[in-house]
mmCIF file of C-alpha atoms in Angstrom:
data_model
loop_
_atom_site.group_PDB
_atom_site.id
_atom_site.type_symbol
_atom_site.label_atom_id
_atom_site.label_comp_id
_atom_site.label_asym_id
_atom_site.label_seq_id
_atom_site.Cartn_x
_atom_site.Cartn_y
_atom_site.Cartn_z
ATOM 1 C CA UNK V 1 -36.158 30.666 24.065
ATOM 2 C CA UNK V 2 -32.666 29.836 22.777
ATOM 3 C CA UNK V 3 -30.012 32.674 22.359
ATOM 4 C CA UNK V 4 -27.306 33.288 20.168
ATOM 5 C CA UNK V 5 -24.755 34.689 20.184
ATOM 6 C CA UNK V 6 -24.260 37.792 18.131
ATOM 7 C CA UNK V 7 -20.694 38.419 17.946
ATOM 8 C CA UNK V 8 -19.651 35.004 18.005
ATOM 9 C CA UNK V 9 -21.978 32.874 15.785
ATOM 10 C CA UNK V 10 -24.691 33.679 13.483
ATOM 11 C CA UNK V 11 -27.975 31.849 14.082
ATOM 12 C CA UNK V 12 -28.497 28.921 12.330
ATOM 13 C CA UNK V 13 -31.174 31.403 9.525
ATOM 14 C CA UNK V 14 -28.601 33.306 9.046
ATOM 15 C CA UNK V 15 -25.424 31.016 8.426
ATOM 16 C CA UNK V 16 -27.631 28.792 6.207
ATOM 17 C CA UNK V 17 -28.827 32.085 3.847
ATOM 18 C CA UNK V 18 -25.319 33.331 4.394
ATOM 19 C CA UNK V 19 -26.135 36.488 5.501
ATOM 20 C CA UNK V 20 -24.975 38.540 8.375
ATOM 21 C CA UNK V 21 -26.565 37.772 11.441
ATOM 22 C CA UNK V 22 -27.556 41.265 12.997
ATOM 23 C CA UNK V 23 -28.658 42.097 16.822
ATOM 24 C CA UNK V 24 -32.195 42.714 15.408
ATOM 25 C CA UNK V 25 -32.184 39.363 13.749
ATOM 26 C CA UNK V 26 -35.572 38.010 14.143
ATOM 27 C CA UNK V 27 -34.551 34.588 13.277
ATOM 28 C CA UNK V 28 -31.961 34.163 15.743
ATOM 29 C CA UNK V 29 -34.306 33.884 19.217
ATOM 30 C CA UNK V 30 -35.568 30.743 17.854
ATOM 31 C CA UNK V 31 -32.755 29.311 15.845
ATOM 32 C CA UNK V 32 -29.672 28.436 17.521
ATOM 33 C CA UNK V 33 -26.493 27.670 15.611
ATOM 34 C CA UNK V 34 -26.609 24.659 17.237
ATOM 35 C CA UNK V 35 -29.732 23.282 15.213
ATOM 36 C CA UNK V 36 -28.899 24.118 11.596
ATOM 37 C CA UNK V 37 -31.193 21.387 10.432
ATOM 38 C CA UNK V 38 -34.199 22.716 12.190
ATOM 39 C CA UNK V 39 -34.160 26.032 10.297
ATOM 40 C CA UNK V 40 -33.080 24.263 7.068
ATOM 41 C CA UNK V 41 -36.495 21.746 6.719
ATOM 42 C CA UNK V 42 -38.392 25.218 8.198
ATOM 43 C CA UNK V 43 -37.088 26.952 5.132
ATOM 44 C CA UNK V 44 -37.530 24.230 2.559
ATOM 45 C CA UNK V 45 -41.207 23.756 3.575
ATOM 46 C CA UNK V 46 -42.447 27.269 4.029
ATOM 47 C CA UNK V 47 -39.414 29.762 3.068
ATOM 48 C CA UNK V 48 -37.261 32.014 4.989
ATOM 49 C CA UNK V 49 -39.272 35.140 3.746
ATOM 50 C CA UNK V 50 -42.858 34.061 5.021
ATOM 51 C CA UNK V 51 -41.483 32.880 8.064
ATOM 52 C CA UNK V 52 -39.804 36.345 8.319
ATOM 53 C CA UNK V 53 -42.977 37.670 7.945
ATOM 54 C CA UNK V 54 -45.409 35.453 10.267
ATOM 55 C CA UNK V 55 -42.888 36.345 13.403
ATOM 56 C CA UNK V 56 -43.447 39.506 12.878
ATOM 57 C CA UNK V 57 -46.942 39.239 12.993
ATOM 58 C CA UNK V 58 -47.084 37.469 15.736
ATOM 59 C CA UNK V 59 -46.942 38.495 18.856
ATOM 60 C CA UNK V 60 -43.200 38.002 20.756
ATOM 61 C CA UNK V 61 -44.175 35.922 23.522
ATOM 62 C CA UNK V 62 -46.191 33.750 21.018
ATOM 63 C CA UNK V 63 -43.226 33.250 18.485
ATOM 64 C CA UNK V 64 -41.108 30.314 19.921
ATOM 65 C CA UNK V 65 -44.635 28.011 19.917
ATOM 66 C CA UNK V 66 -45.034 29.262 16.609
ATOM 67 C CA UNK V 67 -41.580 28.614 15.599
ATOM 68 C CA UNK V 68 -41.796 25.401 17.109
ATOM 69 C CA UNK V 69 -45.322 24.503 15.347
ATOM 70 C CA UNK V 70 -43.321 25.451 12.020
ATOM 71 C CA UNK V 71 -40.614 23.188 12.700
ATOM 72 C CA UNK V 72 -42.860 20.207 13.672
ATOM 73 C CA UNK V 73 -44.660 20.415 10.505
ATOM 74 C CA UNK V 74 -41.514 20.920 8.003
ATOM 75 C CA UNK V 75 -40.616 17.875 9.921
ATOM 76 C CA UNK V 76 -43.634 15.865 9.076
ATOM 77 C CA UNK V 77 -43.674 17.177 5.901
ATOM 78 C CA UNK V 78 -40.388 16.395 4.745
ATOM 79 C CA UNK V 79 -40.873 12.447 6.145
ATOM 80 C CA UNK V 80 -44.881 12.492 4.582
ATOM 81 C CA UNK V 81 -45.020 15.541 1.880
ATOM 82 C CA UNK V 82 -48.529 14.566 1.358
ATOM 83 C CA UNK V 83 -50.300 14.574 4.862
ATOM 84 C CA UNK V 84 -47.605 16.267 6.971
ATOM 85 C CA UNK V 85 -48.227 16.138 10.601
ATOM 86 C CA UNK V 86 -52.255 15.551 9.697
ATOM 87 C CA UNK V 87 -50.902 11.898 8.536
ATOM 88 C CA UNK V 88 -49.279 11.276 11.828
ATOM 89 C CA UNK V 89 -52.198 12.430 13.705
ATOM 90 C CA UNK V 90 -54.490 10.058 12.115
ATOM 91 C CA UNK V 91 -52.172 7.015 12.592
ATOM 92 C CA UNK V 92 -52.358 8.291 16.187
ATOM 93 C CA UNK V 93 -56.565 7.957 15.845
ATOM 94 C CA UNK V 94 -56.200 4.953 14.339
ATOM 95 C CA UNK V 95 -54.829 3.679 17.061
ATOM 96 C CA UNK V 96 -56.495 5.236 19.763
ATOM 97 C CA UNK V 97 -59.908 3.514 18.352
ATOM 98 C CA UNK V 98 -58.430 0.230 17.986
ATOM 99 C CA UNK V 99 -56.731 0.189 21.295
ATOM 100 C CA UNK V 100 -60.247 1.576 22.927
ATOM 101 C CA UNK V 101 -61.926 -1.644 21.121
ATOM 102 C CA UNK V 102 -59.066 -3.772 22.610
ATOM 103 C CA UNK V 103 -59.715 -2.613 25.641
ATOM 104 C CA UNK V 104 -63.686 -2.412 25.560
ATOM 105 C CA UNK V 105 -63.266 -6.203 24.898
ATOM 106 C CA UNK V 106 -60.898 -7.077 27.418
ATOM 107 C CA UNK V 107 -63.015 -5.667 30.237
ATOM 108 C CA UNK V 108 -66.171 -7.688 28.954
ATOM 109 C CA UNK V 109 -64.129 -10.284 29.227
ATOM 110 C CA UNK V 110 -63.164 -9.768 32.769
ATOM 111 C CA UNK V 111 -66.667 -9.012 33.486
ATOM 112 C CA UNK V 112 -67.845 -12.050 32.252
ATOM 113 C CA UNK V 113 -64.636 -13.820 34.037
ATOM 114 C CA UNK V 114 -65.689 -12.046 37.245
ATOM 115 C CA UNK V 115 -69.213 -13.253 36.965
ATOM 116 C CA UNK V 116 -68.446 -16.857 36.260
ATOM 117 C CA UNK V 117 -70.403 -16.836 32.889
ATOM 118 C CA UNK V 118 -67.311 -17.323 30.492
ATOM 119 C CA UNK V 119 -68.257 -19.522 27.083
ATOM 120 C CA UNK V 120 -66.256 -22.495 26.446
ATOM 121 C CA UNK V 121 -64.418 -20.196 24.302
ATOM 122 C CA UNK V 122 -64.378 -16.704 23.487
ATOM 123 C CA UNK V 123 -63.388 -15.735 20.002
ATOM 124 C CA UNK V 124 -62.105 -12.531 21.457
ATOM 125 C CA UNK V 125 -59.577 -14.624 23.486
ATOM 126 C CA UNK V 126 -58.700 -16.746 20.255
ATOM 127 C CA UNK V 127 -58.074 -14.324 18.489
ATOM 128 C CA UNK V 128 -56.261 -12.230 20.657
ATOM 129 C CA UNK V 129 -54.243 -15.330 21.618
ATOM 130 C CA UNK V 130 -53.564 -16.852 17.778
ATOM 131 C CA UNK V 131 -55.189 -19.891 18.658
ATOM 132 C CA UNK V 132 -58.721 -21.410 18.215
ATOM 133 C CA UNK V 133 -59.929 -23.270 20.356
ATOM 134 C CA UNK V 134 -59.113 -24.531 23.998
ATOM 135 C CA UNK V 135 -61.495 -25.245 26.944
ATOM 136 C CA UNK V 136 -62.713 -23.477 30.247
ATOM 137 C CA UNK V 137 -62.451 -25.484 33.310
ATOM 138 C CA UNK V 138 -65.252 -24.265 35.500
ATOM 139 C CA UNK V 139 -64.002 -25.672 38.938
ATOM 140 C CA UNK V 140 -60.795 -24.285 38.253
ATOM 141 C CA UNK V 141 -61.201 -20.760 36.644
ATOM 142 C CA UNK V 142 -58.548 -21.879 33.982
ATOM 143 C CA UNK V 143 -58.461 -21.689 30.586
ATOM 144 C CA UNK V 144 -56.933 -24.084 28.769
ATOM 145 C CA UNK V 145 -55.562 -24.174 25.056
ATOM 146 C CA UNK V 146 -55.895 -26.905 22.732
ATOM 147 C CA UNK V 147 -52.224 -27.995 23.254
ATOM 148 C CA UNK V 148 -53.013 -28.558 27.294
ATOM 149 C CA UNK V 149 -56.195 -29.779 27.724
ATOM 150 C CA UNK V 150 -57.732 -29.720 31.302
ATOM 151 C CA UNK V 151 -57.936 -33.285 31.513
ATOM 152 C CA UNK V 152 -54.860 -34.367 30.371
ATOM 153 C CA UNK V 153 -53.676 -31.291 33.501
ATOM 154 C CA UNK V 154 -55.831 -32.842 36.032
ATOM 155 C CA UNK V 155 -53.867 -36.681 35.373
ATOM 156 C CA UNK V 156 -51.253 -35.021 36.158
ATOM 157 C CA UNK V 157 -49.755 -34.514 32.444
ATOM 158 C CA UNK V 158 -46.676 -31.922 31.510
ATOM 159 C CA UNK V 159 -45.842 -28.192 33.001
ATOM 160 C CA UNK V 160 -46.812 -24.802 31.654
#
């Protein structure tokens, strides 16, 4: 929990609604002076007097995650006013899934690497690779693009 400073500085609620910042202040726990901007997209997105009103509500040693759950989603919400944090959170999904698939493939494809039973060519590896086409070489476990073929490797043809 951040402090402020009473005599000193008013919390950052209180200097941005210009208002004196009193001992009591129930803003000032939870918004330093030094994070003006915090309070500010808190207050734009929800409004100083419901926040006011949902710390009071809420239990004291559950404010400061709620205060921080409030910020996080003024945040979002000022960078996606739409979807809000919800938006980000999808993206995230998103991307879980299609790193899961990624991933799903690549261990069939060290399965079937591991088990000697690899295709000429694997689209997965194409496509993954930006390239189609290429050969296996069986006695060598390589794979070899189009650009290097295994027999122009094996007569002894250019470095990779």
């Amino acid at each position: 929990m951040a402090s402020s400073s009473y005599s000193n500085s008013p919390c950052a609620a209180c200097k941005f609604l210009r208002r004196k910042c009193m001992p009591d202040c129930v803003f000032a726990p939870y918004f330093p002076p030094e994070e003006p901007q915090k309070f500010a997209n808190v207050h734009k997105i929800f409004g100083a007097s419901n926040v006011s009103k949902l710390l009071n509500e809420v239990l004291p040693h559950q404010r400061e995650d709620a205060v921080n759950s409030l910020a996080y989603e003024a945040e979002a919400r000022m960078k996606d006013p739409v979807y809000g944090c919800v938006g980000a959170i999808s993206v995230l999904q998103r991307q879980v899934i299609r790193l899961q698939k990624e991933l799903d493939a690549t261990n069939a494809d060290l399965i079937r690497y591991a088990c000697n039973e690899v295709p000429a060519t694997t689209p997965q590896y194409e496509r993954r690779m930006g390239h189609g086409g290429g050969s296996y070489d069986h006695n060598s476990g390589l794979y070899y693009p189009n650009q290097w073929s295994a027999d122009h490797h094996e007569r002894g043809g250019g470095t990779f």
